[in-house]
CSV table of C-alpha atoms and ligand atoms in Angstrom, one decimal:
chain,number,residue,atom,x,y,z
A,214,MET,CA,-18.3,90.5,99.1
A,215,HIS,CA,-18.4,92.6,102.2
A,216,LEU,CA,-21.3,91.9,104.6
A,217,SER,CA,-22.8,95.4,104.6
A,218,ARG,CA,-22.9,95.4,101.0
A,219,ARG,CA,-24.4,91.9,100.8
A,220,SER,CA,-27.3,92.8,103.3
A,221,LEU,CA,-27.8,95.9,101.2
A,222,LEU,CA,-28.1,94.0,98.1
A,223,ALA,CA,-30.4,91.4,99.7
A,224,ALA,CA,-32.9,94.2,100.3
A,225,THR,CA,-33.0,95.0,96.6
A,226,ALA,CA,-32.2,91.7,95.0
A,227,GLY,CA,-35.7,90.7,94.5
A,228,LEU,CA,-36.6,93.9,92.8
A,229,ALA,CA,-33.5,93.9,90.5
A,230,THR,CA,-33.9,90.3,89.2
A,231,SER,CA,-37.6,90.5,88.6
A,232,LEU,CA,-37.1,93.3,86.0
A,233,ALA,CA,-35.0,92.0,83.1
A,234,LEU,CA,-33.5,94.9,81.3
A,235,ALA,CA,-33.3,93.3,77.8
A,236,PRO,CA,-35.9,91.1,76.1
A,237,PRO,CA,-34.7,87.5,75.4
A,238,ALA,CA,-31.6,87.5,73.3
A,239,SER,CA,-31.2,86.5,69.7
A,240,ARG,CA,-34.9,87.0,68.8
A,241,VAL,CA,-34.8,90.7,68.7
A,242,ALA,CA,-33.7,92.7,65.6
A,243,ARG,CA,-31.1,95.4,66.0
A,244,ALA,CA,-32.8,98.7,65.7
A,245,ALA,CA,-31.7,101.2,63.0
A,246,GLY,CA,-29.2,103.7,64.3
A,247,GLN,CA,-28.3,101.5,67.2
A,248,LYS,CA,-24.7,101.3,68.0
A,249,THR,CA,-23.2,98.0,69.2
A,250,LEU,CA,-20.6,97.7,71.9
A,251,ARG,CA,-19.1,94.3,72.3
A,252,LEU,CA,-17.3,93.0,75.4
A,253,ALA,CA,-14.4,90.6,74.5
A,254,THR,CA,-10.9,89.7,75.6
A,255,ARG,CA,-8.0,91.3,73.7
A,256,VAL,CA,-4.3,91.2,74.0
A,257,ILE,CA,-2.2,94.4,74.6
A,258,GLU,CA,1.5,94.6,74.9
A,259,VAL,CA,3.0,96.0,78.2
A,260,ASN,CA,6.7,96.6,78.2
A,261,GLY,CA,7.2,93.9,75.5
A,262,LYS,CA,5.1,91.3,77.0
A,263,PRO,CA,1.6,90.3,75.9
A,264,ALA,CA,-1.3,90.6,78.4
A,265,THR,CA,-4.8,89.2,77.8
A,266,ARG,CA,-7.3,91.5,79.2
A,267,TYR,CA,-11.0,92.4,78.8
A,268,GLY,CA,-12.1,95.2,76.5
A,269,VAL,CA,-15.0,96.9,74.7
A,270,SER,CA,-15.0,97.8,71.1
A,271,GLN,CA,-17.5,98.5,68.2
A,272,PRO,CA,-17.8,96.5,65.0
A,273,SER,CA,-15.4,99.1,63.4
A,274,GLY,CA,-12.9,98.1,66.0
A,275,ALA,CA,-13.2,101.5,67.6
A,276,ARG,CA,-12.8,101.6,71.4
A,277,ASP,CA,-14.3,105.2,72.1
A,278,LEU,CA,-18.0,105.7,71.9
A,279,ILE,CA,-18.4,109.2,70.5
A,280,LEU,CA,-21.9,110.8,70.3
A,281,ASP,CA,-23.0,114.5,69.8
A,282,GLU,CA,-24.9,116.6,72.2
A,283,GLY,CA,-28.6,116.0,71.6
A,284,ASP,CA,-28.0,112.4,70.4
A,285,THR,CA,-30.0,109.5,71.8
A,286,PHE,CA,-27.8,106.8,73.6
A,287,ASP,CA,-29.0,104.0,71.6
A,288,VAL,CA,-26.7,101.1,72.3
A,289,ARG,CA,-26.8,97.4,72.2
A,290,LEU,CA,-24.3,95.8,74.6
A,291,GLU,CA,-23.2,92.3,73.7
A,292,ASN,CA,-21.3,90.2,76.1
A,293,GLY,CA,-18.7,88.2,74.2
A,294,LEU,CA,-16.9,87.3,77.5
A,295,ASP,CA,-17.4,83.9,79.2
A,296,VAL,CA,-18.4,85.6,82.6
A,297,LEU,CA,-21.3,87.8,83.7
A,298,SER,CA,-20.6,91.4,82.9
A,299,GLY,CA,-22.0,94.8,81.8
A,300,LEU,CA,-21.1,98.4,81.5
A,301,HIS,CA,-22.0,101.4,83.6
A,302,TRP,CA,-22.3,104.8,81.7
A,303,HIS,CA,-20.2,107.0,84.2
A,304,GLY,CA,-21.4,110.5,84.2
A,305,LEU,CA,-24.5,110.1,82.2
A,306,ASN,CA,-27.8,110.5,84.0
A,307,PRO,CA,-30.0,107.8,82.5
A,308,PRO,CA,-33.1,106.4,83.9
A,309,TRP,CA,-32.0,104.1,86.9
A,310,ARG,CA,-32.9,100.8,85.1
A,311,GLN,CA,-30.3,101.7,82.5
A,312,ASP,CA,-27.4,102.6,84.7
A,313,GLY,CA,-25.6,99.2,84.1
A,314,VAL,CA,-24.9,98.5,87.7
A,315,PRO,CA,-25.5,94.8,88.3
A,316,TYR,CA,-28.1,94.0,91.1
A,317,ILE,CA,-28.7,97.6,91.6
A,318,SER,CA,-30.2,98.9,88.3
A,319,GLY,CA,-30.7,95.5,86.7
A,320,PRO,CA,-29.2,92.1,86.2
A,321,PRO,CA,-25.7,91.6,84.8
A,322,VAL,CA,-25.5,90.5,81.1
A,323,ALA,CA,-24.9,86.8,80.8
A,324,PRO,CA,-22.2,85.4,78.4
A,325,GLY,CA,-23.5,85.3,74.8
A,326,LYS,CA,-26.4,87.6,75.7
A,327,PHE,CA,-27.0,91.4,75.2
A,328,ALA,CA,-28.8,94.3,76.7
A,329,ASP,CA,-30.3,97.3,74.9
A,330,TYR,CA,-30.1,101.0,76.2
A,331,ASN,CA,-32.1,103.9,74.9
A,332,PHE,CA,-32.2,107.3,76.6
A,333,PRO,CA,-31.1,110.9,76.0
A,334,ALA,CA,-27.3,111.0,76.1
A,335,GLN,CA,-27.1,113.7,78.7
A,336,PRO,CA,-25.4,115.6,80.1
A,337,ALA,CA,-23.0,116.2,77.2
A,338,GLY,CA,-19.3,116.0,78.1
A,339,THR,CA,-16.4,113.7,78.7
A,340,ARG,CA,-17.9,110.6,80.2
A,341,TRP,CA,-16.7,107.0,80.3
A,342,MET,CA,-17.9,103.5,80.5
A,343,HIS,CA,-16.8,100.6,82.7
A,344,SER,CA,-17.7,97.3,84.2
A,345,HIS,CA,-19.3,97.5,87.6
A,346,PHE,CA,-19.1,93.9,88.1
A,347,GLY,CA,-16.7,92.4,90.6
A,348,LEU,CA,-13.1,93.6,89.8
A,349,GLN,CA,-13.5,93.6,86.1
A,350,GLU,CA,-12.5,97.2,85.9
A,351,GLN,CA,-8.9,96.2,87.0
A,352,ASN,CA,-9.0,93.9,84.0
A,353,LEU,CA,-9.1,97.0,81.9
A,354,LEU,CA,-12.8,96.8,81.0
A,355,ALA,CA,-13.2,100.5,80.5
A,356,ALA,CA,-13.3,102.9,77.7
A,357,PRO,CA,-14.1,106.5,76.8
A,358,LEU,CA,-17.7,107.7,76.3
A,359,ILE,CA,-17.7,111.2,74.9
A,360,VAL,CA,-20.9,113.3,74.3
A,361,ARG,CA,-19.2,116.1,72.3
A,362,GLU,CA,-20.8,119.5,73.4
A,363,GLN,CA,-22.1,121.6,70.6
A,364,SER,CA,-19.7,124.3,71.7
A,365,ALA,CA,-16.8,121.7,71.2
A,366,ILE,CA,-18.2,120.7,67.8
A,367,LYS,CA,-18.4,124.3,66.7
A,368,SER,CA,-14.9,125.3,67.9
A,369,GLY,CA,-13.5,122.8,65.4
A,370,LEU,CA,-10.5,122.1,67.9
A,371,GLN,CA,-8.9,118.7,67.3
A,372,GLU,CA,-9.7,116.4,70.3
A,373,VAL,CA,-7.3,114.0,71.9
A,374,VAL,CA,-8.8,111.5,74.3
A,375,ILE,CA,-6.5,109.9,76.8
A,376,LEU,CA,-7.7,107.0,79.1
A,377,LEU,CA,-5.4,106.4,82.1
A,378,GLU,CA,-5.2,103.0,83.7
A,379,ASP,CA,-3.2,101.1,86.3
A,380,PHE,CA,-1.8,97.7,85.2
A,381,SER,CA,-0.8,94.7,87.1
A,382,TRP,CA,0.5,91.2,86.0
A,383,THR,CA,-1.2,89.9,89.3
A,384,LYS,CA,-4.8,88.9,89.0
A,385,PRO,CA,-7.3,91.4,90.5
A,386,SER,CA,-8.7,88.8,92.8
A,387,MET,CA,-5.2,88.0,94.1
A,388,ILE,CA,-4.4,91.7,94.6
A,389,PHE,CA,-7.6,92.0,96.7
A,390,GLU,CA,-6.8,88.8,98.6
A,391,GLU,CA,-3.4,90.2,99.5
A,392,LEU,CA,-4.8,93.5,100.6
A,393,ARG,CA,-7.3,91.8,102.9
A,394,LYS,CA,-4.7,89.6,104.7
A,395,PRO,CA,-4.5,90.6,108.3
A,396,LYS,CA,-1.5,92.9,108.8
A,397,PRO,CA,0.1,92.8,112.2
A,398,MET,CA,1.2,96.5,113.1
A,399,ALA,CA,4.8,95.2,113.4
A,400,ALA,CA,4.8,94.3,109.8
A,401,MET,CA,3.5,97.7,108.6
A,402,GLY,CA,6.1,99.3,106.4
A,403,ALA,CA,7.5,96.0,105.1
A,404,THR,CA,6.7,95.1,101.6
A,405,THR,CA,4.4,92.1,101.4
A,406,GLY,CA,3.5,90.4,98.2
A,407,GLY,CA,3.9,93.6,96.1
A,408,MET,CA,1.6,95.7,98.3
A,409,ASN,CA,2.5,99.0,99.8
A,410,MET,CA,1.8,99.3,103.4
A,411,PRO,CA,1.2,102.6,105.1
A,412,GLY,CA,4.3,104.7,105.5
A,413,MET,CA,5.9,103.4,102.3
A,414,THR,CA,4.9,106.2,100.0
A,415,ALA,CA,4.1,109.1,102.5
A,416,PRO,CA,6.2,110.8,105.0
A,417,ALA,CA,6.1,108.7,108.1
A,418,SER,CA,4.9,111.5,110.2
A,419,SER,CA,1.8,112.1,108.1
A,420,GLY,CA,0.4,108.6,108.7
A,421,MET,CA,-1.2,109.1,105.3
A,422,ASP,CA,-1.4,106.1,103.0
A,423,LEU,CA,-1.4,106.9,99.2
A,424,ASN,CA,-1.3,103.7,97.3
A,425,ASP,CA,-2.6,100.3,98.5
A,426,VAL,CA,-1.4,98.5,95.4
A,427,THR,CA,2.1,98.4,93.7
A,428,TYR,CA,1.4,98.4,90.0
A,429,ASP,CA,3.6,97.1,87.3
A,430,ALA,CA,2.7,99.8,84.9
A,431,PHE,CA,0.6,102.8,84.2
A,432,LEU,CA,-1.2,103.0,80.8
A,433,ALA,CA,-2.4,105.8,78.6
A,434,ASN,CA,-4.6,104.5,75.9
A,435,ASP,CA,-3.3,101.0,76.8
A,436,ARG,CA,0.4,102.0,76.3
A,437,THR,CA,3.3,102.8,78.3
A,438,LEU,CA,6.0,105.5,77.7
A,439,ALA,CA,8.3,102.8,76.2
A,440,ASP,CA,5.9,102.9,73.2
A,441,PRO,CA,3.4,105.8,73.7
A,442,GLN,CA,0.6,106.8,71.4
A,443,VAL,CA,1.5,109.7,69.1
A,444,PHE,CA,-1.1,112.1,67.9
A,445,ASP,CA,-0.4,114.1,64.9
A,446,VAL,CA,-1.4,117.7,65.3
A,447,GLU,CA,-0.9,121.0,63.5
A,448,ARG,CA,2.0,123.3,64.5
A,449,GLY,CA,0.7,126.1,66.7
A,450,ALA,CA,-2.7,124.7,66.8
A,451,GLU,CA,-5.1,124.6,69.8
A,452,VAL,CA,-6.0,121.0,71.0
A,453,ARG,CA,-8.7,119.9,73.3
A,454,LEU,CA,-7.5,117.2,75.7
A,455,ARG,CA,-10.1,114.9,77.2
A,456,ILE,CA,-8.4,113.0,79.9
A,457,ILE,CA,-10.1,110.2,81.8
A,458,ASN,CA,-8.7,108.6,85.0
A,459,ALA,CA,-10.0,105.0,84.5
A,460,ALA,CA,-7.5,103.5,86.9
A,461,ALA,CA,-8.8,101.0,89.6
A,462,SER,CA,-6.9,102.6,92.4
A,463,THR,CA,-4.5,105.3,91.3
A,464,ASN,CA,-4.8,109.0,91.5
A,465,PHE,CA,-2.8,111.0,88.9
A,466,MET,CA,-1.2,114.4,88.6
A,467,ILE,CA,-1.6,115.6,84.9
A,468,ASP,CA,1.6,117.3,83.8
A,469,LEU,CA,1.8,119.6,80.8
A,470,GLY,CA,5.4,120.5,81.2
A,471,ASN,CA,6.1,124.1,80.4
A,472,ILE,CA,2.9,124.6,78.5
A,473,GLU,CA,0.0,126.4,80.2
A,474,GLY,CA,-3.4,124.8,79.3
A,475,THR,CA,-6.8,126.0,80.2
A,476,VAL,CA,-9.2,123.7,82.2
A,477,LEU,CA,-12.5,123.8,80.4
A,478,THR,CA,-14.5,121.1,82.2
A,479,VAL,CA,-14.1,118.6,85.1
A,480,ASP,CA,-16.1,115.5,85.1
A,481,GLY,CA,-17.4,116.7,81.7
A,482,ASN,CA,-19.1,119.7,83.2
A,483,PRO,CA,-18.0,123.4,82.3
A,484,VAL,CA,-16.0,125.4,84.8
A,485,LEU,CA,-14.7,129.0,84.6
A,486,PRO,CA,-11.5,128.8,82.6
A,487,MET,CA,-8.5,128.0,84.8
A,488,LYS,CA,-4.9,128.2,83.7
A,489,VAL,CA,-2.8,125.2,84.7
A,490,ARG,CA,0.5,123.4,84.0
A,491,GLN,CA,-0.4,120.6,86.4
A,492,PHE,CA,-3.8,119.3,87.4
A,493,PRO,CA,-4.9,116.6,89.9
A,494,LEU,CA,-7.1,113.9,88.5
A,495,ALA,CA,-8.5,111.5,91.2
A,496,ILE,CA,-9.8,108.0,90.3
A,497,ALA,CA,-12.9,108.3,88.0
A,498,GLN,CA,-12.6,112.1,87.4
A,499,ARG,CA,-12.1,113.6,83.9
A,500,VAL,CA,-10.7,116.9,82.8
A,501,ASP,CA,-10.8,118.7,79.5
A,502,ILE,CA,-7.9,121.1,78.8
A,503,ALA,CA,-7.3,123.3,75.9
A,504,MET,CA,-3.6,123.7,75.1
A,505,ARG,CA,-1.9,125.5,72.3
A,506,MET,CA,1.0,123.8,70.5
A,507,PRO,CA,4.2,126.0,70.6
A,508,PRO,CA,5.0,127.9,67.5
A,509,ASP,CA,8.4,126.3,67.3
A,510,GLY,CA,6.8,123.2,66.1
A,511,ALA,CA,8.2,120.9,68.8
A,512,ALA,CA,6.4,117.7,69.9
A,513,LEU,CA,4.9,117.8,73.4
A,514,PRO,CA,4.2,115.1,75.9
A,515,VAL,CA,1.0,115.1,78.0
A,516,LEU,CA,2.0,113.2,81.1
A,517,ALA,CA,0.3,111.7,84.1
A,518,ARG,CA,2.3,110.9,87.2
A,519,ALA,CA,0.9,108.4,89.8
A,520,GLU,CA,0.2,110.1,93.2
A,521,GLY,CA,3.2,109.7,95.4
A,522,LEU,CA,5.2,108.0,92.7
A,523,ALA,CA,7.7,109.0,90.1
A,524,LYS,CA,6.3,106.6,87.7
A,525,GLN,CA,4.5,108.2,84.8
A,526,THR,CA,2.6,107.5,81.7
A,527,GLY,CA,1.3,109.7,78.8
A,528,VAL,CA,0.9,110.4,75.1
A,529,VAL,CA,2.8,112.7,72.7
A,530,LEU,CA,1.4,115.5,70.5
A,531,ARG,CA,3.5,115.7,67.3
A,532,PRO,CA,3.3,118.5,64.7
A,533,ARG,CA,4.4,117.5,61.2
A,534,GLY,CA,8.1,116.9,61.0
A,535,ALA,CA,8.8,117.0,64.7
A,536,THR,CA,11.0,114.4,66.3
A,537,VAL,CA,9.6,112.5,69.3
A,538,ALA,CA,12.2,112.1,72.0
A,539,LYS,CA,12.2,109.2,74.3
A,540,ILE,CA,10.4,110.0,77.5
A,541,PRO,CA,11.5,108.2,80.7
A,542,GLU,CA,8.8,106.2,82.6
A,543,THR,CA,10.3,107.5,85.9
A,544,ALA,CA,10.2,111.3,86.4
A,545,ALA,CA,12.9,113.2,88.3
A,546,MET,CA,10.5,113.7,91.2
A,547,ALA,CA,7.6,111.8,92.7
A,548,ALA,CA,4.2,113.5,92.4
A,549,SER,CA,3.0,114.7,95.6
A,550,ALA,CA,-0.3,113.7,97.4
A,551,LEU,CA,-3.5,115.2,95.9
A,552,THR,CA,-4.7,118.2,97.7
A,553,PHE,CA,-7.7,120.5,97.6
A,554,MET,CA,-5.7,123.4,96.1
A,555,GLU,CA,-7.2,123.3,92.6
A,556,GLU,CA,-10.6,122.0,93.7
A,557,MET,CA,-10.9,125.1,95.9
A,558,LYS,CA,-10.3,127.3,92.8
A,559,LEU,CA,-12.7,125.6,90.5
A,560,ARG,CA,-15.9,127.5,89.9
A,561,ALA,CA,-19.0,125.9,88.0
A,562,GLN,CA,-20.0,127.7,84.8
A,563,GLN,CA,-23.5,126.4,85.3
A,564,PRO,CA,-24.0,126.2,89.1
A,565,LEU,CA,-27.0,124.6,90.6
A,566,ALA,CA,-30.0,127.0,91.1
A,567,SER,CA,-29.9,128.7,94.3
A,568,ARG,CA,-32.4,127.2,96.8
A,569,PRO,CA,-32.5,126.0,100.4
A,570,ILE,CA,-31.4,122.5,101.3
A,571,ASP,CA,-34.3,120.2,102.1
A,572,ARG,CA,-32.3,117.2,103.5
A,573,SER,CA,-28.6,117.1,104.8
A,574,VAL,CA,-27.2,113.6,105.1
A,575,PRO,CA,-24.1,113.0,107.2
A,576,VAL,CA,-22.0,110.3,105.4
A,577,ASP,CA,-18.9,109.2,107.4
A,578,LEU,CA,-16.2,107.4,105.3
A,579,THR,CA,-14.8,104.8,107.6
A,580,GLY,CA,-12.3,102.0,107.7
A,581,ASN,CA,-8.6,101.2,108.3
A,582,MET,CA,-5.8,99.6,106.5
A,583,THR,CA,-5.0,97.0,109.2
A,584,GLY,CA,-8.1,95.0,108.4
A,585,TYR,CA,-8.6,96.5,105.0
A,586,VAL,CA,-12.2,97.0,106.0
A,587,TRP,CA,-13.9,100.2,104.4
A,588,GLY,CA,-17.4,101.5,104.9
A,589,MET,CA,-19.8,104.4,104.7
A,590,ALA,CA,-21.8,105.2,107.8
A,591,VAL,CA,-25.0,107.2,106.8
A,592,HIS,CA,-26.4,109.1,109.8
A,593,GLY,CA,-23.9,107.2,111.9
A,594,MET,CA,-25.1,103.7,110.7
A,595,GLU,CA,-23.3,101.4,108.5
A,596,ALA,CA,-25.0,99.6,105.7
A,597,VAL,CA,-28.0,101.8,105.4
A,598,PRO,CA,-29.0,103.7,102.2
A,599,VAL,CA,-29.4,107.4,101.8
A,600,GLY,CA,-33.1,108.0,101.6
A,601,VAL,CA,-34.3,111.0,99.5
A,602,GLU,CA,-37.6,112.2,98.1
A,603,LYS,CA,-38.1,113.3,94.5
A,604,GLY,CA,-37.9,117.1,94.2
A,605,GLU,CA,-35.6,117.6,97.2
A,606,ARG,CA,-32.3,119.5,97.2
A,607,VAL,CA,-30.0,117.1,99.0
A,608,GLU,CA,-26.7,117.8,100.8
A,609,LEU,CA,-24.3,115.0,101.3
A,610,VAL,CA,-21.7,115.9,104.2
A,611,MET,CA,-18.9,113.5,103.6
A,612,ARG,CA,-16.6,113.4,106.5
A,613,ASN,CA,-13.4,111.2,105.9
A,614,THR,CA,-12.4,109.5,109.2
A,615,THR,CA,-9.6,107.6,107.5
A,616,MET,CA,-6.0,108.2,106.5
A,617,MET,CA,-6.7,107.4,102.9
A,618,ALA,CA,-8.3,109.6,100.2
A,619,HIS,CA,-11.6,108.4,98.8
A,620,PRO,CA,-12.8,109.4,95.3
A,621,MET,CA,-16.6,109.5,96.0
A,622,HIS,CA,-19.0,108.9,93.2
A,623,LEU,CA,-22.7,109.2,93.0
A,624,HIS,CA,-24.6,107.6,90.1
A,625,GLY,CA,-27.4,109.2,88.1
A,626,HIS,CA,-26.8,112.7,89.3
A,627,ASN,CA,-24.2,115.4,89.1
A,628,PHE,CA,-23.6,117.3,92.3
A,629,GLN,CA,-22.0,120.7,93.0
A,630,VAL,CA,-19.1,121.0,95.5
A,631,THR,CA,-20.3,123.6,98.1
A,632,GLU,CA,-17.8,123.3,101.0
A,633,ILE,CA,-14.3,121.9,101.7
A,634,ASN,CA,-13.1,121.8,105.3
A,635,GLY,CA,-15.6,124.5,106.3
A,636,GLN,CA,-14.8,126.8,103.6
A,637,ARG,CA,-17.8,127.6,101.4
A,638,LEU,CA,-17.5,127.8,97.6
A,639,ALA,CA,-19.6,127.7,94.4
A,640,GLY,CA,-17.4,124.8,93.3
A,641,ALA,CA,-17.4,122.5,90.4
A,642,VAL,CA,-20.3,120.4,89.3
A,643,ARG,CA,-19.1,116.8,89.2
A,644,ASP,CA,-20.0,113.1,89.5
A,645,SER,CA,-16.8,112.2,91.5
A,646,VAL,CA,-15.0,114.2,94.2
A,647,LEU,CA,-11.8,113.2,96.2
A,648,VAL,CA,-12.3,113.4,99.9
A,649,THR,CA,-8.6,113.5,101.2
A,650,PRO,CA,-7.7,112.0,104.6
A,651,MET,CA,-9.7,113.4,107.6
A,652,ALA,CA,-11.3,116.0,105.4
A,653,THR,CA,-15.0,117.0,105.1
A,654,VAL,CA,-16.5,117.7,101.8
A,655,LYS,CA,-20.1,118.9,101.2
A,656,VAL,CA,-21.9,118.5,98.0
A,657,VAL,CA,-25.5,119.2,96.9
A,658,PHE,CA,-27.6,117.7,94.2
A,659,ASP,CA,-31.2,117.9,93.1
A,660,ALA,CA,-33.2,114.6,93.6
A,661,ASP,CA,-34.6,114.7,90.0
A,662,ASN,CA,-33.9,111.1,88.7
A,663,PRO,CA,-36.1,108.7,90.7
A,664,GLY,CA,-34.7,105.1,91.5
A,665,LEU,CA,-32.0,103.3,93.2
A,666,TRP,CA,-28.5,104.6,92.7
A,667,ALA,CA,-25.0,103.4,93.5
A,668,TYR,CA,-23.1,105.8,95.7
A,669,HIS,CA,-19.6,104.6,96.6
A,670,CYS,CA,-15.9,105.1,96.7
A,671,HIS,CA,-14.4,104.6,93.2
A,672,ASN,CA,-11.1,103.0,94.5
A,673,LEU,CA,-12.1,99.5,93.3
A,674,TYR,CA,-10.7,97.8,96.2
A,675,HIS,CA,-12.3,100.0,98.7
A,676,MET,CA,-15.6,99.6,97.2
A,677,GLU,CA,-15.2,95.8,97.1
A,678,ALA,CA,-14.2,96.0,100.8
A,679,GLY,CA,-17.5,97.7,101.7
A,680,MET,CA,-17.3,101.5,100.9
A,681,PHE,CA,-20.5,101.3,99.0
A,682,THR,CA,-24.0,102.4,99.6
A,683,THR,CA,-27.1,103.6,97.7
A,684,VAL,CA,-29.2,106.6,97.3
A,685,VAL,CA,-32.8,105.4,97.4
A,686,TYR,CA,-35.9,107.4,96.4
A,687,GLU,CA,-39.0,107.3,98.4
A,688,GLY,CA,-41.0,104.4,96.9
A,689,PHE,CA,-38.1,102.6,95.4
A,690,ALA,CA,-36.8,100.6,98.3
B,802,CU,CU1,-11.9,104.8,99.1
């Protein structure tokens, strides 16, 4: 673990370990109405070969945890793995002790033990859950967590949940080790151990670096386009897609082909309807898109292309009787780099109340590929937390000083995007925003959930290499 993160954790370790989240295991009965999630290994098939990976499922075998708006999040998490683990409820705003981040909100869950969670399942929308322990997320320990909006329930639309992931046959620890090996400038651009060096996937002149890791496959609901999931839908019906980017370090471009869909929410939060055929989905982000099946009854693919690459994954929507054509895993053209074009157009349907900013915090995103060292400098200082007081309107001014894009995620709060590269906007309410190379993005949030919250880059390897800090309320440090 990176030094800055370790020193940060040292400051809070005493607090975190003294407050056990769950009572002693095996002596406590399961409460009525409680749902059980179990972490265990599972075998999936990737391009004809079996892969043993982590996973989460319910006693029914279901992967997706689906609740209704207004429900209580009443969950027992059992760790059936032989390693310390846990799940974070990404996009929900629980009390901080139930956020599922080891050593920040509480201890990890030991093998054979469990932890109980009980809080209002809010805000409603497309959320997800994933391990926040080490590199387990790259081991596919992630799943959809949907709190269906009353409006979605009433609409009666069929819902199609798509979880996107990046897959490698190489162990996550090996991928990270390879990334951290010193890279002499002369070797830049040469392929080393399956890693992409700067310049490999972006025009040489831009100096931008899109992908650190070369993946073996991209998955949609654990499957590749060699054998995609096929959803049965009604001819001409309107369908609500809930798409989740659960990849460890891949941004995607969602591609609806010739069909125009309507963006309903981003990161689970309603936006003014926006018509799209393509939509960028950075790591950890979600988008809900309503799309109508064509009257001719043809099957439709919903595709996701990895940023900077022609490789794609996806699912198929199939009306009764339609034939499903084979979809190539490589598109005709590479997806371009994600930009702010769509983000600039998004408008929150429920913007934050208008009020002055009480605290503006400069957060520089720092690092370089040569040493694979990443960081967050708060008020110009590395390895210090963002201090806030309850009741404040807080602005985070994220300035990316690097040539990579960083999907920045704040726990326990949803923020509103208010400025991109100097241009003011009443942008989307989100929990994860992509800050492209050398860009500055401002977001605001209301400090209404006291505690100690993770605030980090959601590129798993950037986070592991130090791009991680906390938001700490007065009285909680
Ligand atoms: Cu990053």
